PDB file of C-alpha atoms and ligand atoms in Angstrom:
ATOM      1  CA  UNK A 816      18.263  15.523 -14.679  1.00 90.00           C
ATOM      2  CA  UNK A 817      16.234  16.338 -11.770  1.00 96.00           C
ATOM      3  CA  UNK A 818      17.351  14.303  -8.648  1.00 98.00           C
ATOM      4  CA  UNK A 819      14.283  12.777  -6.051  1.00 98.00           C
ATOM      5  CA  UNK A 820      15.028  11.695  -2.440  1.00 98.00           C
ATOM      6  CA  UNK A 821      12.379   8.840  -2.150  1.00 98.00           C
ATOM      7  CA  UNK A 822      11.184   7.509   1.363  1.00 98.00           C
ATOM      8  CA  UNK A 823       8.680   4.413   1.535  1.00 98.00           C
ATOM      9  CA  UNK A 824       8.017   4.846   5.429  1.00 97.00           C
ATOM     10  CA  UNK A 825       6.633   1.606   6.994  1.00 95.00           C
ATOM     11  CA  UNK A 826       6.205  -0.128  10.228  1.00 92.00           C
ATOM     12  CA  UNK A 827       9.222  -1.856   9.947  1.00 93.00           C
ATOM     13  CA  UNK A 828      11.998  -0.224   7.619  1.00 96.00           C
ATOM     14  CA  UNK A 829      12.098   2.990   5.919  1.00 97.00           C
ATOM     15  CA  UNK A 830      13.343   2.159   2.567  1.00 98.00           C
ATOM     16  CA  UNK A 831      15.273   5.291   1.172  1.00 98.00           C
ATOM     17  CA  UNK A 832      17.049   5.840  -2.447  1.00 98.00           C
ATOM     18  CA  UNK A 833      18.253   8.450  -4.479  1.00 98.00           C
ATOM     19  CA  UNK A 834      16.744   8.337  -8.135  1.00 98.00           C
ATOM     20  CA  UNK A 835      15.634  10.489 -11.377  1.00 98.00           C
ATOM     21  CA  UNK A 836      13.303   8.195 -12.347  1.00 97.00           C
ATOM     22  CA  UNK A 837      11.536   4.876 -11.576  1.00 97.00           C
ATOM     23  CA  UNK A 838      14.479   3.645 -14.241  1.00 96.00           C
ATOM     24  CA  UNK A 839      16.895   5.514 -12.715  1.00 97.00           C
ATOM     25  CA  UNK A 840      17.203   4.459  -9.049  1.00 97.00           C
ATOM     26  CA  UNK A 841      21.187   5.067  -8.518  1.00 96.00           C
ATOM     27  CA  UNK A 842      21.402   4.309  -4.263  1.00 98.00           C
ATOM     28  CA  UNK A 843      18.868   2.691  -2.156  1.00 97.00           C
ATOM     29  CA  UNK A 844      19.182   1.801   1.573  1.00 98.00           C
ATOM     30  CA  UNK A 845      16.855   0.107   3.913  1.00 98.00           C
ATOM     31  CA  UNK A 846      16.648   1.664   7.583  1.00 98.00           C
ATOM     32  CA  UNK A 847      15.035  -0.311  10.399  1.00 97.00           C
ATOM     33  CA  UNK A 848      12.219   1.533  12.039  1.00 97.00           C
ATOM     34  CA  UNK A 849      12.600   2.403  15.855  1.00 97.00           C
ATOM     35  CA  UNK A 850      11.910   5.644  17.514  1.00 97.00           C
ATOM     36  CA  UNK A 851      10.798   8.340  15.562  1.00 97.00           C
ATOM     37  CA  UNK A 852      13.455  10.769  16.483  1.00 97.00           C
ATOM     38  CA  UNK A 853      16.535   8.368  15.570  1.00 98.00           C
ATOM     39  CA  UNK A 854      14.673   6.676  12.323  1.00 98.00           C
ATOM     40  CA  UNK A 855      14.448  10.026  10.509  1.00 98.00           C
ATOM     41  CA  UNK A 856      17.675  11.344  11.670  1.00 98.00           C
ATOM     42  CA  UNK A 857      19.110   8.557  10.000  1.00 98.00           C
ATOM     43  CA  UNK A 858      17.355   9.043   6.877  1.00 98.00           C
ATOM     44  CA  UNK A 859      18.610  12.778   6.624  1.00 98.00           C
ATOM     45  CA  UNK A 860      21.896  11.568   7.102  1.00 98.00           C
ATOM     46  CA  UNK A 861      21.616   8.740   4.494  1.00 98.00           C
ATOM     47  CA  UNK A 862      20.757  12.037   2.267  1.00 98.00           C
ATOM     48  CA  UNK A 863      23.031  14.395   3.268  1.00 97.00           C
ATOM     49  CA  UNK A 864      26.292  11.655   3.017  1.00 98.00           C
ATOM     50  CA  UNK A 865      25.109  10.596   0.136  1.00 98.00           C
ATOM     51  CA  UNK A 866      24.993  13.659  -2.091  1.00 97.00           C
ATOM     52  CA  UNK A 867      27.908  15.016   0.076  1.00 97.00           C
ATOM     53  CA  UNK A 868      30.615  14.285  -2.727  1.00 97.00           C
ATOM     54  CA  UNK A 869      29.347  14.885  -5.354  1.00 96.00           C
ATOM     55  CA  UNK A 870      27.543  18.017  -4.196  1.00 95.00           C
ATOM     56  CA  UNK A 871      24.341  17.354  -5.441  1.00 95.00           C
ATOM     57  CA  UNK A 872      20.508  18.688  -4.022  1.00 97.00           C
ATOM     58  CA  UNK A 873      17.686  17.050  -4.262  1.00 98.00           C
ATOM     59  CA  UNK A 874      14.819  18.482  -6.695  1.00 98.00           C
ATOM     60  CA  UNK A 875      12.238  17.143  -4.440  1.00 98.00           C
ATOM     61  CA  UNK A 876      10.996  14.539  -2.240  1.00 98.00           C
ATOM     62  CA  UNK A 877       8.631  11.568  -2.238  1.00 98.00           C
ATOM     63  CA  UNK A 878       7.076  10.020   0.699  1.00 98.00           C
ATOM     64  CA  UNK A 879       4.889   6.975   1.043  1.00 98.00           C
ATOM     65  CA  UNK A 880       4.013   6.501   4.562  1.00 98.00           C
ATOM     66  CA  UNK A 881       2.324   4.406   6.928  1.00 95.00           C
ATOM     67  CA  UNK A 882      -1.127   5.529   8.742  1.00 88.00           C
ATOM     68  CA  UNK A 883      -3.107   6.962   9.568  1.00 94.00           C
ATOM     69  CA  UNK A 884      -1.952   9.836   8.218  1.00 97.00           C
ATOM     70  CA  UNK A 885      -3.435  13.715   8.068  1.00 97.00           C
ATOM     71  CA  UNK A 886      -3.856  14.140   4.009  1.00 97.00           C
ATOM     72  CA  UNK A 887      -5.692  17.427   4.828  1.00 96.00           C
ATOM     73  CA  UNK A 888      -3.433  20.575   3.447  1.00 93.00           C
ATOM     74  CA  UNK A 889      -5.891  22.610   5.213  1.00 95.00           C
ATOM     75  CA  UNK A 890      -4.904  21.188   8.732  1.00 96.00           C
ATOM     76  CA  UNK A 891      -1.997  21.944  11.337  1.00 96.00           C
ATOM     77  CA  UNK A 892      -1.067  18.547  11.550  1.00 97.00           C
ATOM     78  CA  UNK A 893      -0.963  17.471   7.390  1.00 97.00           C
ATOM     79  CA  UNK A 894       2.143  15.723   6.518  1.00 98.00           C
ATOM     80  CA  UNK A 895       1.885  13.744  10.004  1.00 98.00           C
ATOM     81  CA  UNK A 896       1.275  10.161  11.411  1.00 97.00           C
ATOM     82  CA  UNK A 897      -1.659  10.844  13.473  1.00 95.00           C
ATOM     83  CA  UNK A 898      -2.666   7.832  15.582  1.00 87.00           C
ATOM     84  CA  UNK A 899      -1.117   4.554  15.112  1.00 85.00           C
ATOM     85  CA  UNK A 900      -0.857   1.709  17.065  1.00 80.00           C
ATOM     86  CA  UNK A 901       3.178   2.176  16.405  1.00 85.00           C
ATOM     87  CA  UNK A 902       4.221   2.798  19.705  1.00 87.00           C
ATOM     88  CA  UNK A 903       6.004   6.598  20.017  1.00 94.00           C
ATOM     89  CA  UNK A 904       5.116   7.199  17.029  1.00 96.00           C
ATOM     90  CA  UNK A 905       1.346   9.113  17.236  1.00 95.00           C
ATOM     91  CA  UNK A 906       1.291  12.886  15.963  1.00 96.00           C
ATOM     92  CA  UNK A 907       4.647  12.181  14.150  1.00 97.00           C
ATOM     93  CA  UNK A 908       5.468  15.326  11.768  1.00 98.00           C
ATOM     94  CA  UNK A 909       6.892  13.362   8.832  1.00 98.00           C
ATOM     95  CA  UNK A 910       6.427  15.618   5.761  1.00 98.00           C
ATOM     96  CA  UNK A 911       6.993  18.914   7.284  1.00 97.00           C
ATOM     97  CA  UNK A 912      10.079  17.682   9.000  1.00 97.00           C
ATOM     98  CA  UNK A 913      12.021  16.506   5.299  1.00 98.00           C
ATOM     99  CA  UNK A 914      10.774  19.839   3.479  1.00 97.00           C
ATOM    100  CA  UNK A 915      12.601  21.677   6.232  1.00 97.00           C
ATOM    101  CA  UNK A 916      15.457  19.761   6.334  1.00 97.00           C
ATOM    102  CA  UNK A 917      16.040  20.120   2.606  1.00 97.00           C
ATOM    103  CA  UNK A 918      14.137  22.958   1.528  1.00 97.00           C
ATOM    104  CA  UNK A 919      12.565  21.402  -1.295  1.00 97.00           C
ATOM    105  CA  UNK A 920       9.218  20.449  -1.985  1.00 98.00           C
ATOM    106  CA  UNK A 921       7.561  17.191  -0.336  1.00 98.00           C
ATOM    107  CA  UNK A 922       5.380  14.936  -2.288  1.00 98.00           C
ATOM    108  CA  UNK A 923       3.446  12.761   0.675  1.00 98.00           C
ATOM    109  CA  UNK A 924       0.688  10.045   1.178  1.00 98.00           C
ATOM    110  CA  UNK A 925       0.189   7.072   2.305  1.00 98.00           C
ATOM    111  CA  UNK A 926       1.990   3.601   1.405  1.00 97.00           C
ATOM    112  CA  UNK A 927      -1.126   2.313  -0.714  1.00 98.00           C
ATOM    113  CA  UNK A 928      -2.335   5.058  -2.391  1.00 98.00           C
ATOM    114  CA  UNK A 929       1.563   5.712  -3.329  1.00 98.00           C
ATOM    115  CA  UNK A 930       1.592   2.379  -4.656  1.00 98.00           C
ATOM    116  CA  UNK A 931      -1.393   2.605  -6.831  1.00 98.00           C
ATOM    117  CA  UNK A 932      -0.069   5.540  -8.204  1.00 98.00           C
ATOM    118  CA  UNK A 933       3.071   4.199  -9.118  1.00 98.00           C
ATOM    119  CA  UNK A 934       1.331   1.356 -10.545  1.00 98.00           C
ATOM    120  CA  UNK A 935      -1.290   3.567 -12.396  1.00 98.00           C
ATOM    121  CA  UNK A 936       1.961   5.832 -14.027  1.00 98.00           C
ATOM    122  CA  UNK A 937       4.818   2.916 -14.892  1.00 98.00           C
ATOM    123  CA  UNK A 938       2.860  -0.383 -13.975  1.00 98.00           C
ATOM    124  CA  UNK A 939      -0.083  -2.463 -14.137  1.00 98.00           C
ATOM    125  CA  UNK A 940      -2.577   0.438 -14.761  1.00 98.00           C
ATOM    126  CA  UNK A 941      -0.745   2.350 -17.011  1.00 98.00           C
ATOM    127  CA  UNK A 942      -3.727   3.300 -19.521  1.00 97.00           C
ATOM    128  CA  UNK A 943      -6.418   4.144 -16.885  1.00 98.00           C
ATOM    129  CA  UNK A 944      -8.002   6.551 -15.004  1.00 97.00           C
ATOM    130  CA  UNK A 945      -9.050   4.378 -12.153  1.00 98.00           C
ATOM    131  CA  UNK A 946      -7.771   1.194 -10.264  1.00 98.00           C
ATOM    132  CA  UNK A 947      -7.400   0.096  -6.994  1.00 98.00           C
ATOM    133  CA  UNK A 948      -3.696  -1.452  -5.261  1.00 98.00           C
ATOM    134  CA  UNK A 949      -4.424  -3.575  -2.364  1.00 98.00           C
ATOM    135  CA  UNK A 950      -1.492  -5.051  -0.260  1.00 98.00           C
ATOM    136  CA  UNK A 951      -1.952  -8.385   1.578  1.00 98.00           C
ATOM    137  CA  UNK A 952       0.757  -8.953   4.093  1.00 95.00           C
ATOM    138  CA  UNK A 953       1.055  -8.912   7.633  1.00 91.00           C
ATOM    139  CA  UNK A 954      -1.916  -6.539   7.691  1.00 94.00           C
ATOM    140  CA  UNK A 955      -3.946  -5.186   4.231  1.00 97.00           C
ATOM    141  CA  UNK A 956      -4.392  -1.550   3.197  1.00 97.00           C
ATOM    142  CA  UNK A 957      -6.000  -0.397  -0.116  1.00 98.00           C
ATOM    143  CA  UNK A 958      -4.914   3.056  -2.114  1.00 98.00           C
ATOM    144  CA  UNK A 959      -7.124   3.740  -5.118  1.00 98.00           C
ATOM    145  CA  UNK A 960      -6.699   6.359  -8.030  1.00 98.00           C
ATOM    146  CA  UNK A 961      -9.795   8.022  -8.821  1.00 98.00           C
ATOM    147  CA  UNK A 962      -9.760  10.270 -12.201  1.00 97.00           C
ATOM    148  CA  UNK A 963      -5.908   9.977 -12.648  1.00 97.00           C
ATOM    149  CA  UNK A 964      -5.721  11.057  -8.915  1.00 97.00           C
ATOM    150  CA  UNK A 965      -5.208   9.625  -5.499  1.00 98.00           C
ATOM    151  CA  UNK A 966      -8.172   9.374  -3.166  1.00 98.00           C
ATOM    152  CA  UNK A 967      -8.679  11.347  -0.438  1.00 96.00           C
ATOM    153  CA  UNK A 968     -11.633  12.562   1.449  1.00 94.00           C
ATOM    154  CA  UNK A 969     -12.300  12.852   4.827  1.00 93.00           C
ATOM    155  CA  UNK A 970      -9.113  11.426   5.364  1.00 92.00           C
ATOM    156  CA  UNK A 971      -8.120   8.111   3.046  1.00 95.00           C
ATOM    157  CA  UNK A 972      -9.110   4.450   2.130  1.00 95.00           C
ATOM    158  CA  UNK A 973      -8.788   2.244   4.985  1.00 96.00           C
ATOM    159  CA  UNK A 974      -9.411  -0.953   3.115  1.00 98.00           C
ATOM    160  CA  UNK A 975      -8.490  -3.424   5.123  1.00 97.00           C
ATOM    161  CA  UNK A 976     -10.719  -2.437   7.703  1.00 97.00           C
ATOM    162  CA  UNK A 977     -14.101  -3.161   6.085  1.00 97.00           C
ATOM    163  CA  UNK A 978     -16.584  -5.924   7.524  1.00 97.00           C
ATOM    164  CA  UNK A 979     -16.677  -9.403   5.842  1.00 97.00           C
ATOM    165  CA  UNK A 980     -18.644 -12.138   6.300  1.00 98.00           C
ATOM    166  CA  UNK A 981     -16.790 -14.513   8.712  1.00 98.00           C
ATOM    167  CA  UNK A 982     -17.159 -18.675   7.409  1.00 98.00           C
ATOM    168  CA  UNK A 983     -19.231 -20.287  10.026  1.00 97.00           C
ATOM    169  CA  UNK A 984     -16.482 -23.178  10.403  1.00 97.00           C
ATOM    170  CA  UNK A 985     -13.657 -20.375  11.049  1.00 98.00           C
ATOM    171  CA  UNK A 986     -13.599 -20.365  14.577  1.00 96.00           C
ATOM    172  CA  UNK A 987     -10.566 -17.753  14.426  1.00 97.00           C
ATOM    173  CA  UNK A 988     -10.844 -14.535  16.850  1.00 95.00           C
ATOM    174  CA  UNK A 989      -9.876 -11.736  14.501  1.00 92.00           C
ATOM    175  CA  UNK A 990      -6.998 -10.120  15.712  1.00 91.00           C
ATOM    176  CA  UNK A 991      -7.964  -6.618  14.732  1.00 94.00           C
ATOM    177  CA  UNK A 992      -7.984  -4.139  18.011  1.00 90.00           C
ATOM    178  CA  UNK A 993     -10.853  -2.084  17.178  1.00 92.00           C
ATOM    179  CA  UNK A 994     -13.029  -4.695  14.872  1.00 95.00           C
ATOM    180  CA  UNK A 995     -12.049  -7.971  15.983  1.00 95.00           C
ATOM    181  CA  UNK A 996     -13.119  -9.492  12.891  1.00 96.00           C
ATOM    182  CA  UNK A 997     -12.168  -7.370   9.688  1.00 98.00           C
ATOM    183  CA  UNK A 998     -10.936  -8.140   6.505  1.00 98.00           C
ATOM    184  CA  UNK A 999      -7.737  -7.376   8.170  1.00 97.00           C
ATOM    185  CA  UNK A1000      -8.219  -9.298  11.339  1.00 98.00           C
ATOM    186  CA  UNK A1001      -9.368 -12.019   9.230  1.00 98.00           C
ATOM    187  CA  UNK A1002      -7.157 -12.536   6.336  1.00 98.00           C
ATOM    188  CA  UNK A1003      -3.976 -10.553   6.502  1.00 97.00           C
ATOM    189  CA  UNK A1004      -0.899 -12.835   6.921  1.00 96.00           C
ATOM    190  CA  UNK A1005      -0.827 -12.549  10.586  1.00 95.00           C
ATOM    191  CA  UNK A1006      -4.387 -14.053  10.797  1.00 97.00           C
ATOM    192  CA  UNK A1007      -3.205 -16.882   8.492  1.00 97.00           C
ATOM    193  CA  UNK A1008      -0.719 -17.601  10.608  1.00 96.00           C
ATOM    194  CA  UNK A1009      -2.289 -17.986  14.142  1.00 96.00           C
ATOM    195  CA  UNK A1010      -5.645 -19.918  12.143  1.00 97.00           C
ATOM    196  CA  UNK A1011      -3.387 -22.612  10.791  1.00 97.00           C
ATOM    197  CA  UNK A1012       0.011 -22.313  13.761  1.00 97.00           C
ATOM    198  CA  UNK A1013       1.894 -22.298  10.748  1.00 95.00           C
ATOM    199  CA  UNK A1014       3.434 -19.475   8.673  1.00 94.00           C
ATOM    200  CA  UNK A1015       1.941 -18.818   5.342  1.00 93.00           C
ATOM    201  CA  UNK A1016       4.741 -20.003   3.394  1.00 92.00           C
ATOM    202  CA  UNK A1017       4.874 -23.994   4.919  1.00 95.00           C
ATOM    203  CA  UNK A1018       1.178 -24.108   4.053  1.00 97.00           C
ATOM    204  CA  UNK A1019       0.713 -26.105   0.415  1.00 97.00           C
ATOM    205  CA  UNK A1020      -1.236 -24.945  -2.372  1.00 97.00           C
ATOM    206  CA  UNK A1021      -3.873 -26.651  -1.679  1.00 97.00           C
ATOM    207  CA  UNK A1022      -4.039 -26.461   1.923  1.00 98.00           C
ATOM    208  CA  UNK A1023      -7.876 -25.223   2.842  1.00 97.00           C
ATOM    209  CA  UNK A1024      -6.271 -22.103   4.082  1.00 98.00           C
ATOM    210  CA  UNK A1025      -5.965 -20.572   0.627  1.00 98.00           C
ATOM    211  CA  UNK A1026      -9.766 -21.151  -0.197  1.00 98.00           C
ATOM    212  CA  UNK A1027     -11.015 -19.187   2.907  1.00 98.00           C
ATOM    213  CA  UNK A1028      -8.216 -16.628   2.412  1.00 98.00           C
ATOM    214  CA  UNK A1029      -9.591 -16.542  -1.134  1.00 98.00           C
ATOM    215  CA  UNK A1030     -12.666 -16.275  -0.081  1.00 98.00           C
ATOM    216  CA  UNK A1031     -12.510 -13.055   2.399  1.00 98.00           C
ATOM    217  CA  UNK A1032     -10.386 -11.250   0.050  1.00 98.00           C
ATOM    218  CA  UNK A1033     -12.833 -11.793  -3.055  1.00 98.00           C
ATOM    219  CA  UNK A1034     -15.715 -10.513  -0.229  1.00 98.00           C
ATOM    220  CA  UNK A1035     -13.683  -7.294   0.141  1.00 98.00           C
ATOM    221  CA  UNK A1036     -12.810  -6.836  -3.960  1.00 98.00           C
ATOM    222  CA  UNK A1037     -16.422  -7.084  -4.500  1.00 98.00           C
ATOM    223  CA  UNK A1038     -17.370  -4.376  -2.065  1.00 98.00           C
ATOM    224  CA  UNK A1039     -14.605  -2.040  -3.518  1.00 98.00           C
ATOM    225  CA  UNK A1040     -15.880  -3.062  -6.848  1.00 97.00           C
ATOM    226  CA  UNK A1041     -19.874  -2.157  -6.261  1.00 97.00           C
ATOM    227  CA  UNK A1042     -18.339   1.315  -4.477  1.00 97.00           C
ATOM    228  CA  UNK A1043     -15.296   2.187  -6.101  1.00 97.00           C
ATOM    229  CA  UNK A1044     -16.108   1.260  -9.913  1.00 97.00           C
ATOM    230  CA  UNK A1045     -12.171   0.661 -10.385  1.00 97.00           C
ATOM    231  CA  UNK A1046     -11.061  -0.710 -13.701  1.00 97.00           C
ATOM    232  CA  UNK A1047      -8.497  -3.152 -12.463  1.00 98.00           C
ATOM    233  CA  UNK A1048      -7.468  -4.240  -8.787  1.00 98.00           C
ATOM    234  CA  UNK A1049      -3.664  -4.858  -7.987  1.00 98.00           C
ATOM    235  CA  UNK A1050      -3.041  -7.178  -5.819  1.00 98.00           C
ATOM    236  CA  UNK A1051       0.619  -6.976  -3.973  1.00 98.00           C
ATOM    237  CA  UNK A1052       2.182  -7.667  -0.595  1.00 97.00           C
ATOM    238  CA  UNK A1053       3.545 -10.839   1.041  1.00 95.00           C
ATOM    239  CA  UNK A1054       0.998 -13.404   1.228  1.00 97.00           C
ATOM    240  CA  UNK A1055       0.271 -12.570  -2.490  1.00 97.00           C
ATOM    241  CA  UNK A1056       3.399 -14.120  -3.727  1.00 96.00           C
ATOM    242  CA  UNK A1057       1.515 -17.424  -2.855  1.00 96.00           C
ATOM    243  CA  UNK A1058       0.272 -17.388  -6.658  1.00 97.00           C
ATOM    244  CA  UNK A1059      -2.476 -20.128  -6.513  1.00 97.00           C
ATOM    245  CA  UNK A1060      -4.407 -17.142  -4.645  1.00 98.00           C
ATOM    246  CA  UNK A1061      -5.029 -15.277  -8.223  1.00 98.00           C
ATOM    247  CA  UNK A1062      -7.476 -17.768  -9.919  1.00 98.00           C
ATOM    248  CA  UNK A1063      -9.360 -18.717  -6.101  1.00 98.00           C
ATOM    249  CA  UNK A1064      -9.752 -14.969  -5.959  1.00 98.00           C
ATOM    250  CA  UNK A1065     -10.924 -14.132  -9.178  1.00 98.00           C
ATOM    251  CA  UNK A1066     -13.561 -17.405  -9.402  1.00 98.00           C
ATOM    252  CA  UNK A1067     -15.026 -16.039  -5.981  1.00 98.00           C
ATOM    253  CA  UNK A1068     -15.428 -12.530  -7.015  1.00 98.00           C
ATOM    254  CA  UNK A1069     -17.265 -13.538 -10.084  1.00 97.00           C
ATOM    255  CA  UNK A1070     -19.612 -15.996  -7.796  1.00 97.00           C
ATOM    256  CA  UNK A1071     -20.255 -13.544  -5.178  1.00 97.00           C
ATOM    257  CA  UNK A1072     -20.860 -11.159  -8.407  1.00 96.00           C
ATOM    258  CA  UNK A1073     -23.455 -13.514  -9.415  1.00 95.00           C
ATOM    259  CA  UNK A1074     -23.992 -11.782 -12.692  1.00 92.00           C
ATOM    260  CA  UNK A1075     -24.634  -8.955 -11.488  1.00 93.00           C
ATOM    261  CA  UNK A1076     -21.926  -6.708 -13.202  1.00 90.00           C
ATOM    262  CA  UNK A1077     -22.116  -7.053 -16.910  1.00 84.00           C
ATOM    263  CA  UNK A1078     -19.199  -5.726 -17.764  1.00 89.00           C
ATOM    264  CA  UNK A1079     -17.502  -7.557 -20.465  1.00 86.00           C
ATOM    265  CA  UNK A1080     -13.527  -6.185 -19.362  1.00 84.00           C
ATOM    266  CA  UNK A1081     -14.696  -7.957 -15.917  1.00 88.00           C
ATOM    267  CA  UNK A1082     -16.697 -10.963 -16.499  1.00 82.00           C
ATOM    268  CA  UNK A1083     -14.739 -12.022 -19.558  1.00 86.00           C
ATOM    269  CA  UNK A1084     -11.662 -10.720 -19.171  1.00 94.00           C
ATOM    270  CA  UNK A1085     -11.140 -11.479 -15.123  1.00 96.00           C
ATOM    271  CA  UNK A1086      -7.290 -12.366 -15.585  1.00 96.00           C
ATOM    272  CA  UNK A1087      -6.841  -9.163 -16.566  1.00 97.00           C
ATOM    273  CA  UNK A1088      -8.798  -7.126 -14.161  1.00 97.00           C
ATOM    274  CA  UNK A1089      -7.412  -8.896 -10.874  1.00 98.00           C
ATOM    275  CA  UNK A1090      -3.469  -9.198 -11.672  1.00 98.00           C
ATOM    276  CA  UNK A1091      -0.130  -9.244  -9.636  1.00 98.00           C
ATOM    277  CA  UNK A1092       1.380  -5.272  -9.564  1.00 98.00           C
ATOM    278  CA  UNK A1093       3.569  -4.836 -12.865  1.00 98.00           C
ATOM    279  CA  UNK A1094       6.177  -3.273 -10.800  1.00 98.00           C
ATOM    280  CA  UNK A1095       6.605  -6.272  -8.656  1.00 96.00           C
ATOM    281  CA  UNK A1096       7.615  -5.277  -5.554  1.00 94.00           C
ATOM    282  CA  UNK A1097       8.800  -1.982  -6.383  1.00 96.00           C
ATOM    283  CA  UNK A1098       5.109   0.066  -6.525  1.00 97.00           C
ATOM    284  CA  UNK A1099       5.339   1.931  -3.064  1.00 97.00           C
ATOM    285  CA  UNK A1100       8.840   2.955  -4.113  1.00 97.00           C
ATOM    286  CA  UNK A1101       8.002   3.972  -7.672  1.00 98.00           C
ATOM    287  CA  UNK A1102       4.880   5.679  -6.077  1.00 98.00           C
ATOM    288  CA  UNK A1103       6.716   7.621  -4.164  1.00 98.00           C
ATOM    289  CA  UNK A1104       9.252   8.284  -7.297  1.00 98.00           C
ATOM    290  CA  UNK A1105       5.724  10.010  -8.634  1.00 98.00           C
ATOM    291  CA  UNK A1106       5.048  11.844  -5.745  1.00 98.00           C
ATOM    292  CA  UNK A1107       8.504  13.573  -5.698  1.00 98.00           C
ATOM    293  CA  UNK A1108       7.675  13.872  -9.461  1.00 98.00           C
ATOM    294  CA  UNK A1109       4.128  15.915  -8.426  1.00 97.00           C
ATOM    295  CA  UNK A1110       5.878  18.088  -5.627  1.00 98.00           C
ATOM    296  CA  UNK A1111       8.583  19.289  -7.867  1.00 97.00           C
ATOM    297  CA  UNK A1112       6.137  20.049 -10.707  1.00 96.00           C
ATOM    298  CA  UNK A1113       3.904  21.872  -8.440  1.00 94.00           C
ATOM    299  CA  UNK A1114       6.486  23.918  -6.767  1.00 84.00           C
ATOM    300  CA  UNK A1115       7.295  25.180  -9.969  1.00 74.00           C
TER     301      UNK A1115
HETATM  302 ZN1  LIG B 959     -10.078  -3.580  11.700  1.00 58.59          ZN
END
């Protein structure tokens, strides 16, 4: 059995495990994220004690990150964390730094697309070609598989960051540093929070909050459906475990639709084309799983 060393790199943990499989995770740690230097020391040394006894290697690894990252294996700096607002943490080497540390192949992108891809092999979109996994939690970020494949381009999606229509009674100031009033300034769980001075969770079902939330979010599914064509949309992260948000979503994507996409697998069948991941919270994890899965295969 092959063995993967699988890394879901974000803001604030690094969760780590040793698997074979998205069935087969045998140890899985979670590491908090601080400096740079000291967070992926400690992940090498979660490795290297781990296999220590038994005297195992890893096969390959798996990395879903947090952005921006370079995705370009044309450029000096692919593999790294280019220039997030993480503090010490801009021009990070992150790929490059595991691969030499193990000598094994590295499987890397970011946290969303990773998801999307785990959900597209063992979850939700198992079956097709093309889908989208959007997170909703303290900020949003959108992966998409395109073909069977992960999208890059001129560097990744950066869905949370697209322009929505703000309500004219939402007198919030969108938190977002460089657009004020995104999708992600205006509807990630941190926005929730300082609209309604209250965190997500205290806030009923049907508190108004959950009708504009619906509403921004169905504005972005609607672009990424007129741009993206995908066949379903995932929807995971925090503020999605608040379930009434499913049906609000799915009746506001059809009414900003307006008819206008006569697609029967959409318009009839919405409840199936806007759904929680099928890997619950386990899709950036299992993404990565795939990743590790790609590298080895392509090392070969
Ligand atoms: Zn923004």
């Amino acid at each position: 059995m092959p063995l993967y060393g699988v890394i879901e790199a974000g803001g604030t943990k690094f969760v780590c495990a040793v698997a074979s499989g998205p069935d087969a995770i045998e140890n899985q740690v979670s590491i908090p994220t601080t400096t740079p230097q000291e967070t992926l020391n400690t992940v090498i040394n979660y490795f290297a004690e781990y296999l220590a006894p038994s005297r195992r290697k890893l096969d390959a690894i798996g990395i879903a990150c947090f952005g921006p990252v370079d995705l370009d294996e044309k450029s000096a700096h692919y593999g790294y964390i280019t220039m997030t607002p993480k503090p010490g943490w801009v021009n990070t080497e992150i790929a490059g730094f595991f691969g030499r540390a193990f000598g094994v192949p590295v499987g890397f992108d970011t946290d969303v697309n990773a998801a999307a891809l785990g959900e597209y092999n063992w979850g939700a979109g198992i079956g097709l070609d093309s889908l989208i996994y959007l997170t909703v939690g303290t900020g949003i970020g959108g992966g998409a598989i395109v073909n069977g494949k992960p999208l890059h381009g001129l560097m990744h999606p950066e869905m949370g960051h697209i322009l929505v229509r703000q309500d004219k009674n939402d007198a919030l100031e969108g938190f977002c540093p460089y657009h004020q009033n995104c999708l992600e300034g205006l509807a990630s769980g941190k926005a929730v929070d300082l609209r309604w001075g209250k965190h997500a969770s205290e806030l009923p079902d049907d508190h108004p909050a959950w009708q504009l939330e619906a509403d921004y979010l169905a504005q972005g599914l609607v672009n990424y459906i007129l741009t993206l064509s995908p066949k379903r949309i995932i929807l995971g992260g925090g503020l999605m475990q608040k379930k009434v948000l499913y049906p609000l979503i799915r009746d506001k994507v059809l009414q900003y639709l307006n008819g206008y996409l006569a697609v029967p697998s959409l318009t009839a069948q919405i409840d199936r084309y806007i759904v929680p991941p099928g890997l619950g919270t386990r899709s950036g994890i299992c993404g990565a799983i795939a990743l590790a899965i790609q590298a080895k295969n392509n090392g070969e």
